[in-house]
mmCIF file of C-alpha atoms and ligand atoms in Angstrom:
data_model
loop_
_atom_site.group_PDB
_atom_site.id
_atom_site.type_symbol
_atom_site.label_atom_id
_atom_site.label_comp_id
_atom_site.label_asym_id
_atom_site.label_seq_id
_atom_site.Cartn_x
_atom_site.Cartn_y
_atom_site.Cartn_z
ATOM 1 C CA UNK A 1 -7.327 -12.276 -17.347
ATOM 2 C CA UNK A 2 -10.006 -10.549 -15.336
ATOM 3 C CA UNK A 3 -13.271 -10.280 -17.229
ATOM 4 C CA UNK A 4 -13.438 -6.556 -16.544
ATOM 5 C CA UNK A 5 -10.505 -6.019 -18.913
ATOM 6 C CA UNK A 6 -12.470 -5.336 -22.030
ATOM 7 C CA UNK A 7 -10.374 -2.443 -23.265
ATOM 8 C CA UNK A 8 -8.205 -4.192 -25.897
ATOM 9 C CA UNK A 9 -11.200 -4.966 -28.059
ATOM 10 C CA UNK A 10 -12.277 -1.344 -28.189
ATOM 11 C CA UNK A 11 -11.551 0.586 -31.384
ATOM 12 C CA UNK A 12 -8.550 2.797 -30.818
ATOM 13 C CA UNK A 13 -10.512 6.031 -31.243
ATOM 14 C CA UNK A 14 -12.931 5.012 -28.515
ATOM 15 C CA UNK A 15 -10.024 3.848 -26.420
ATOM 16 C CA UNK A 16 -8.359 7.224 -26.784
ATOM 17 C CA UNK A 17 -11.615 8.944 -25.885
ATOM 18 C CA UNK A 18 -11.894 6.794 -22.777
ATOM 19 C CA UNK A 19 -8.278 7.413 -21.911
ATOM 20 C CA UNK A 20 -8.681 11.131 -22.287
ATOM 21 C CA UNK A 21 -11.892 11.096 -20.274
ATOM 22 C CA UNK A 22 -10.080 9.380 -17.458
ATOM 23 C CA UNK A 23 -7.192 11.773 -17.761
ATOM 24 C CA UNK A 24 -9.434 14.817 -17.699
ATOM 25 C CA UNK A 25 -11.002 13.521 -14.536
ATOM 26 C CA UNK A 26 -7.569 12.900 -13.113
ATOM 27 C CA UNK A 27 -6.278 16.271 -14.039
ATOM 28 C CA UNK A 28 -9.091 17.991 -12.259
ATOM 29 C CA UNK A 29 -8.331 15.708 -9.312
ATOM 30 C CA UNK A 30 -4.684 16.714 -9.147
ATOM 31 C CA UNK A 31 -5.258 18.495 -5.893
ATOM 32 C CA UNK A 32 -4.576 15.350 -3.879
ATOM 33 C CA UNK A 33 -6.002 16.617 -0.615
ATOM 34 C CA UNK A 34 -8.954 14.625 0.699
ATOM 35 C CA UNK A 35 -12.211 16.541 0.224
ATOM 36 C CA UNK A 36 -13.356 17.651 3.671
ATOM 37 C CA UNK A 37 -16.810 16.168 3.204
ATOM 38 C CA UNK A 38 -15.193 12.722 2.902
ATOM 39 C CA UNK A 39 -13.600 12.912 6.315
ATOM 40 C CA UNK A 40 -16.737 12.270 8.309
ATOM 41 C CA UNK A 41 -19.463 9.841 7.447
ATOM 42 C CA UNK A 42 -22.988 9.745 8.767
ATOM 43 C CA UNK A 43 -24.700 6.540 9.747
ATOM 44 C CA UNK A 44 -27.595 5.665 11.991
ATOM 45 C CA UNK A 45 -25.591 2.630 13.159
ATOM 46 C CA UNK A 46 -23.087 2.825 15.972
ATOM 47 C CA UNK A 47 -19.427 2.222 15.214
ATOM 48 C CA UNK A 48 -19.621 -1.111 17.030
ATOM 49 C CA UNK A 49 -22.571 -2.199 14.884
ATOM 50 C CA UNK A 50 -20.690 -1.292 11.732
ATOM 51 C CA UNK A 51 -17.591 -3.174 12.860
ATOM 52 C CA UNK A 52 -19.804 -6.146 13.666
ATOM 53 C CA UNK A 53 -21.370 -6.033 10.204
ATOM 54 C CA UNK A 54 -17.921 -5.910 8.612
ATOM 55 C CA UNK A 55 -16.862 -8.935 10.637
ATOM 56 C CA UNK A 56 -19.972 -10.891 9.631
ATOM 57 C CA UNK A 57 -19.288 -9.983 6.029
ATOM 58 C CA UNK A 58 -15.775 -11.333 5.870
ATOM 59 C CA UNK A 59 -16.545 -14.291 8.129
ATOM 60 C CA UNK A 60 -19.344 -15.343 5.784
ATOM 61 C CA UNK A 61 -17.156 -14.910 2.731
ATOM 62 C CA UNK A 62 -14.328 -16.728 4.510
ATOM 63 C CA UNK A 63 -15.903 -20.088 3.674
ATOM 64 C CA UNK A 64 -15.759 -19.216 -0.046
ATOM 65 C CA UNK A 65 -11.976 -18.968 -0.193
ATOM 66 C CA UNK A 66 -10.105 -21.636 -2.079
ATOM 67 C CA UNK A 67 -7.339 -22.966 0.153
ATOM 68 C CA UNK A 68 -4.863 -23.477 -2.678
ATOM 69 C CA UNK A 69 -5.224 -20.256 -4.609
ATOM 70 C CA UNK A 70 -5.991 -18.043 -1.617
ATOM 71 C CA UNK A 71 -8.805 -16.404 -3.587
ATOM 72 C CA UNK A 72 -12.559 -16.507 -3.907
ATOM 73 C CA UNK A 73 -12.890 -18.150 -7.336
ATOM 74 C CA UNK A 74 -16.045 -16.288 -8.348
ATOM 75 C CA UNK A 75 -14.365 -12.924 -7.895
ATOM 76 C CA UNK A 76 -11.897 -11.251 -10.234
ATOM 77 C CA UNK A 77 -8.278 -10.679 -9.304
ATOM 78 C CA UNK A 78 -8.743 -7.055 -8.327
ATOM 79 C CA UNK A 79 -11.886 -7.840 -6.345
ATOM 80 C CA UNK A 80 -10.002 -10.505 -4.437
ATOM 81 C CA UNK A 81 -7.369 -7.903 -3.608
ATOM 82 C CA UNK A 82 -10.086 -5.555 -2.380
ATOM 83 C CA UNK A 83 -11.552 -8.286 -0.190
ATOM 84 C CA UNK A 84 -8.259 -8.859 1.551
ATOM 85 C CA UNK A 85 -7.666 -5.114 1.835
ATOM 86 C CA UNK A 86 -11.017 -4.796 3.591
ATOM 87 C CA UNK A 87 -10.014 -7.523 6.041
ATOM 88 C CA UNK A 88 -6.675 -5.845 6.737
ATOM 89 C CA UNK A 89 -8.331 -2.445 7.225
ATOM 90 C CA UNK A 90 -10.781 -4.083 9.614
ATOM 91 C CA UNK A 91 -7.900 -5.640 11.493
ATOM 92 C CA UNK A 92 -6.063 -2.341 11.788
ATOM 93 C CA UNK A 93 -8.995 -0.674 13.545
ATOM 94 C CA UNK A 94 -10.269 -3.563 15.671
ATOM 95 C CA UNK A 95 -8.121 -4.366 18.714
ATOM 96 C CA UNK A 96 -7.933 -8.156 18.379
ATOM 97 C CA UNK A 97 -7.929 -8.172 14.557
ATOM 98 C CA UNK A 98 -4.167 -8.299 14.171
ATOM 99 C CA UNK A 99 -3.776 -11.450 16.202
ATOM 100 C CA UNK A 100 -6.921 -13.278 15.156
ATOM 101 C CA UNK A 101 -6.679 -12.733 11.391
ATOM 102 C CA UNK A 102 -2.984 -12.334 10.658
ATOM 103 C CA UNK A 103 -2.295 -15.976 9.879
ATOM 104 C CA UNK A 104 -5.196 -16.455 7.523
ATOM 105 C CA UNK A 105 -4.768 -13.118 5.775
ATOM 106 C CA UNK A 106 -1.072 -13.681 5.381
ATOM 107 C CA UNK A 107 -1.616 -17.158 3.964
ATOM 108 C CA UNK A 108 -4.228 -15.958 1.460
ATOM 109 C CA UNK A 109 -2.044 -13.051 0.470
ATOM 110 C CA UNK A 110 1.006 -15.240 -0.194
ATOM 111 C CA UNK A 111 -0.961 -17.775 -2.191
ATOM 112 C CA UNK A 112 -2.777 -15.163 -4.232
ATOM 113 C CA UNK A 113 0.272 -13.139 -5.178
ATOM 114 C CA UNK A 114 2.238 -16.235 -6.127
ATOM 115 C CA UNK A 115 -0.527 -17.721 -8.293
ATOM 116 C CA UNK A 116 -2.396 -14.738 -9.680
ATOM 117 C CA UNK A 117 -0.230 -11.725 -9.961
ATOM 118 C CA UNK A 118 2.564 -13.205 -12.110
ATOM 119 C CA UNK A 119 -0.139 -14.347 -14.534
ATOM 120 C CA UNK A 120 -0.971 -10.676 -14.898
ATOM 121 C CA UNK A 121 2.439 -9.884 -16.372
ATOM 122 C CA UNK A 122 1.997 -7.075 -18.837
ATOM 123 C CA UNK A 123 -0.886 -5.430 -17.009
ATOM 124 C CA UNK A 124 -0.535 -2.873 -14.267
ATOM 125 C CA UNK A 125 -3.944 -2.590 -12.657
ATOM 126 C CA UNK A 126 -4.417 -5.871 -10.785
ATOM 127 C CA UNK A 127 -0.849 -6.050 -9.430
ATOM 128 C CA UNK A 128 -1.238 -2.477 -8.221
ATOM 129 C CA UNK A 129 -4.391 -3.447 -6.361
ATOM 130 C CA UNK A 130 -2.438 -6.244 -4.683
ATOM 131 C CA UNK A 131 0.263 -3.709 -3.880
ATOM 132 C CA UNK A 132 -2.391 -1.634 -2.171
ATOM 133 C CA UNK A 133 -3.521 -4.724 -0.254
ATOM 134 C CA UNK A 134 0.094 -5.171 0.871
ATOM 135 C CA UNK A 135 0.151 -1.604 2.196
ATOM 136 C CA UNK A 136 -3.009 -2.176 4.222
ATOM 137 C CA UNK A 137 -1.690 -5.528 5.434
ATOM 138 C CA UNK A 138 1.591 -3.926 6.497
ATOM 139 C CA UNK A 139 -0.291 -1.256 8.412
ATOM 140 C CA UNK A 140 -2.426 -3.886 10.146
ATOM 141 C CA UNK A 141 0.204 -6.536 10.910
ATOM 142 C CA UNK A 142 3.546 -4.709 10.687
ATOM 143 C CA UNK A 143 5.196 -7.622 8.880
ATOM 144 C CA UNK A 144 8.126 -6.757 6.603
ATOM 145 C CA UNK A 145 7.184 -9.097 3.709
ATOM 146 C CA UNK A 146 4.054 -7.011 3.077
ATOM 147 C CA UNK A 147 6.121 -3.850 2.958
ATOM 148 C CA UNK A 148 8.708 -5.470 0.686
ATOM 149 C CA UNK A 149 5.979 -6.519 -1.736
ATOM 150 C CA UNK A 150 4.370 -3.073 -1.657
ATOM 151 C CA UNK A 151 7.688 -1.437 -2.488
ATOM 152 C CA UNK A 152 8.424 -3.929 -5.238
ATOM 153 C CA UNK A 153 5.085 -3.225 -6.902
ATOM 154 C CA UNK A 154 5.469 0.516 -6.510
ATOM 155 C CA UNK A 155 8.917 0.403 -8.088
ATOM 156 C CA UNK A 156 7.745 -1.839 -10.936
ATOM 157 C CA UNK A 157 4.828 0.330 -11.993
ATOM 158 C CA UNK A 158 6.084 3.837 -11.329
ATOM 159 C CA UNK A 159 8.012 3.931 -14.656
ATOM 160 C CA UNK A 160 4.629 3.641 -16.411
ATOM 161 C CA UNK A 161 3.291 6.825 -14.858
ATOM 162 C CA UNK A 162 3.059 9.869 -17.134
ATOM 163 C CA UNK A 163 5.322 12.358 -15.384
ATOM 164 C CA UNK A 164 4.932 16.092 -15.723
ATOM 165 C CA UNK A 165 7.939 16.107 -18.062
ATOM 166 C CA UNK A 166 6.395 13.344 -20.233
ATOM 167 C CA UNK A 167 3.109 15.227 -20.379
ATOM 168 C CA UNK A 168 4.868 18.428 -21.405
ATOM 169 C CA UNK A 169 6.759 16.585 -24.174
ATOM 170 C CA UNK A 170 3.688 14.609 -25.235
ATOM 171 C CA UNK A 171 5.557 11.306 -25.164
ATOM 172 C CA UNK A 172 6.577 8.570 -22.766
ATOM 173 C CA UNK A 173 9.948 6.775 -22.881
ATOM 174 C CA UNK A 174 8.314 3.325 -22.827
ATOM 175 C CA UNK A 175 5.601 4.031 -25.398
ATOM 176 C CA UNK A 176 5.952 4.602 -29.124
ATOM 177 C CA UNK A 177 3.236 7.194 -29.788
ATOM 178 C CA UNK A 178 2.758 10.846 -29.008
ATOM 179 C CA UNK A 179 -0.191 12.411 -27.253
ATOM 180 C CA UNK A 180 -1.447 15.944 -26.683
ATOM 181 C CA UNK A 181 0.363 17.579 -23.790
ATOM 182 C CA UNK A 182 -2.899 19.056 -22.628
ATOM 183 C CA UNK A 183 -6.464 17.908 -22.675
ATOM 184 C CA UNK A 184 -9.204 20.470 -22.303
ATOM 185 C CA UNK A 185 -6.673 22.950 -21.000
ATOM 186 C CA UNK A 186 -5.138 20.669 -18.364
ATOM 187 C CA UNK A 187 -1.971 18.589 -18.201
ATOM 188 C CA UNK A 188 -2.337 14.830 -18.525
ATOM 189 C CA UNK A 189 0.434 14.026 -16.058
ATOM 190 C CA UNK A 190 -0.458 11.427 -13.468
ATOM 191 C CA UNK A 191 -1.908 8.824 -15.832
ATOM 192 C CA UNK A 192 -0.617 5.232 -15.537
ATOM 193 C CA UNK A 193 -0.475 2.941 -18.592
ATOM 194 C CA UNK A 194 -2.150 -0.399 -18.097
ATOM 195 C CA UNK A 195 -0.180 -2.407 -20.725
ATOM 196 C CA UNK A 196 3.413 -2.549 -19.596
ATOM 197 C CA UNK A 197 4.846 -5.239 -21.851
ATOM 198 C CA UNK A 198 7.270 -4.291 -24.634
ATOM 199 C CA UNK A 199 4.961 -5.902 -27.219
ATOM 200 C CA UNK A 200 2.310 -3.284 -26.485
ATOM 201 C CA UNK A 201 4.281 -0.110 -26.896
ATOM 202 C CA UNK A 202 1.476 1.227 -29.023
ATOM 203 C CA UNK A 203 -1.267 0.658 -26.433
ATOM 204 C CA UNK A 204 -2.409 3.967 -24.974
ATOM 205 C CA UNK A 205 -4.944 2.469 -22.561
ATOM 206 C CA UNK A 206 -5.226 3.608 -19.003
ATOM 207 C CA UNK A 207 -7.714 1.837 -16.807
ATOM 208 C CA UNK A 208 -9.446 3.582 -13.943
ATOM 209 C CA UNK A 209 -8.900 0.648 -11.541
ATOM 210 C CA UNK A 210 -5.139 0.807 -11.884
ATOM 211 C CA UNK A 211 -5.154 4.557 -11.887
ATOM 212 C CA UNK A 212 -7.137 4.793 -8.671
ATOM 213 C CA UNK A 213 -4.980 2.123 -7.064
ATOM 214 C CA UNK A 214 -1.816 3.971 -8.038
ATOM 215 C CA UNK A 215 -3.030 7.276 -6.671
ATOM 216 C CA UNK A 216 -3.968 5.725 -3.323
ATOM 217 C CA UNK A 217 -0.858 3.624 -3.365
ATOM 218 C CA UNK A 218 1.496 6.442 -4.180
ATOM 219 C CA UNK A 219 0.199 8.437 -1.242
ATOM 220 C CA UNK A 220 0.405 5.462 1.105
ATOM 221 C CA UNK A 221 3.705 3.926 0.012
ATOM 222 C CA UNK A 222 5.821 7.043 -0.288
ATOM 223 C CA UNK A 223 5.542 8.062 3.356
ATOM 224 C CA UNK A 224 6.462 4.515 4.429
ATOM 225 C CA UNK A 225 9.155 4.035 1.806
ATOM 226 C CA UNK A 226 10.784 7.407 2.220
ATOM 227 C CA UNK A 227 10.219 8.408 5.814
ATOM 228 C CA UNK A 228 11.451 11.959 6.432
HETATM 229 C C1 NAG B 1 -15.889 15.635 11.727
HETATM 230 O O1 NAG B 1 -16.213 15.268 13.060
HETATM 231 C C2 NAG B 1 -15.360 15.855 14.028
HETATM 232 C C3 NAG B 1 -15.699 15.253 15.391
HETATM 233 O O2 NAG B 1 -17.065 15.045 15.524
HETATM 234 C C4 NAG B 1 -15.543 17.372 14.007
HETATM 235 O O3 NAG B 1 -14.679 17.993 14.957
HETATM 236 C C5 NAG B 1 -15.182 17.866 12.608
HETATM 237 O O4 NAG B 1 -15.430 19.241 12.515
HETATM 238 C C6 NAG B 1 -15.990 17.140 11.547
HETATM 239 N N1 NAG B 1 -15.453 17.505 10.235
HETATM 240 C C7 NAG B 1 -16.244 17.726 9.191
HETATM 241 C C8 NAG B 1 -15.535 18.034 7.907
HETATM 242 O O5 NAG B 1 -17.465 17.730 9.265
HETATM 243 C C1 NAG B 2 -0.422 -18.349 13.713
HETATM 244 O O1 NAG B 2 0.640 -19.188 13.246
HETATM 245 C C2 NAG B 2 1.647 -19.384 14.199
HETATM 246 C C3 NAG B 2 2.799 -20.116 13.530
HETATM 247 O O2 NAG B 2 2.329 -21.169 12.764
HETATM 248 C C4 NAG B 2 1.058 -20.124 15.395
HETATM 249 O O3 NAG B 2 2.065 -20.318 16.379
HETATM 250 C C5 NAG B 2 -0.063 -19.287 15.982
HETATM 251 O O4 NAG B 2 -0.701 -20.000 17.022
HETATM 252 C C6 NAG B 2 -1.103 -18.960 14.914
HETATM 253 N N1 NAG B 2 -2.061 -18.011 15.476
HETATM 254 C C7 NAG B 2 -3.384 -18.169 15.338
HETATM 255 C C8 NAG B 2 -4.231 -17.095 15.969
HETATM 256 O O5 NAG B 2 -3.878 -19.105 14.735
HETATM 257 C C1 NAG B 3 -13.741 20.875 -20.479
HETATM 258 O O1 NAG B 3 -13.685 21.874 -19.493
HETATM 259 C C2 NAG B 3 -14.914 22.584 -19.303
HETATM 260 C C3 NAG B 3 -14.640 23.700 -18.329
HETATM 261 O O2 NAG B 3 -14.071 23.210 -17.144
HETATM 262 C C4 NAG B 3 -15.963 21.600 -18.822
HETATM 263 O O3 NAG B 3 -17.204 22.251 -18.674
HETATM 264 C C5 NAG B 3 -16.116 20.476 -19.845
HETATM 265 O O4 NAG B 3 -17.021 19.513 -19.372
HETATM 266 C C6 NAG B 3 -14.775 19.817 -20.108
HETATM 267 N N1 NAG B 3 -14.890 18.842 -21.185
HETATM 268 C C7 NAG B 3 -14.609 17.564 -21.003
HETATM 269 C C8 NAG B 3 -14.710 16.681 -22.219
HETATM 270 O O5 NAG B 3 -14.288 17.105 -19.927
HETATM 271 C C1 NAG B 4 4.072 0.811 -31.825
HETATM 272 O O1 NAG B 4 3.920 -0.463 -31.255
HETATM 273 C C2 NAG B 4 2.877 -1.231 -31.824
HETATM 274 C C3 NAG B 4 2.784 -2.501 -31.002
HETATM 275 O O2 NAG B 4 2.072 -2.243 -29.828
HETATM 276 C C4 NAG B 4 3.129 -1.478 -33.268
HETATM 277 O O3 NAG B 4 2.075 -2.226 -33.855
HETATM 278 C C5 NAG B 4 3.258 -0.153 -33.995
HETATM 279 O O4 NAG B 4 3.603 -0.364 -35.326
HETATM 280 C C6 NAG B 4 4.325 0.697 -33.320
HETATM 281 N N1 NAG B 4 4.284 2.027 -33.913
HETATM 282 C C7 NAG B 4 5.394 2.698 -34.217
HETATM 283 C C8 NAG B 4 5.163 4.066 -34.761
HETATM 284 O O5 NAG B 4 6.517 2.256 -34.059
#
């Protein structure tokens, strides 16, 4: 398990506080439009310089990958997903990226999801980050296995989202506790539980990493999965 997963040892009251804090933040973020100030960045470096820096970054880290596991051993599971996402995003904006990096990215992706993600059974956050990686990889390389994986992850974890109806009722069909339908005057719909195994029906934890991944993922997968 990733060392960042410290939540289970927290007392339940603190856990609930943390959960509600995350939910409050989420609720106020339920306008899913991208804030306009995020659309443009400012940098004193040219675009080419920034692309070059990105390339140096992943080329340098490339020597740290373990050939068998497809991961950088010193990084956590989610961080490894983010690394590969960054490579795929790079490849989708740089003209020769798709051809020069596809093989290695694809190989690392396959190895990582076969060795790491199943070991995460029962947790939603790391697999969702790998699902997000699959979306970026599909956009960069247009290979169906990435899309298939992204859809599989999205379908697996969507049942653990607190829907508007669940929030209104104050309960979730896969959890055995009730919760306030509102927090600080706002609905708590949109949260995603991080423990998804039947043995943890009583676990109310929601972890920001999985939550953020799901929000990004939901926006990215739906348009691909359900093209209008
Ligand atoms: C972002 O940059 C584009 C092109 O330079 C410009 O047209 C647009 O108004 C800018 N948007 C924001 C939110 O600053
Ligand atoms: C990628 O792998 C394919 C099939 O093994 C091979 O034909 C191709 O040359 C490789 N491309 C690169 C850029 O290594
Ligand atoms: C509750 O909402 C008020 C008004 O928006 C805000 O000032 C306050 O920080 C919120 N409390 C929490 C715990 O988020
Ligand atoms: C809910 O599930 C937990 C296991 O996660 C269990 O310990 C607890 O007793 C259950 N509570 C109820 C009300 O069934």
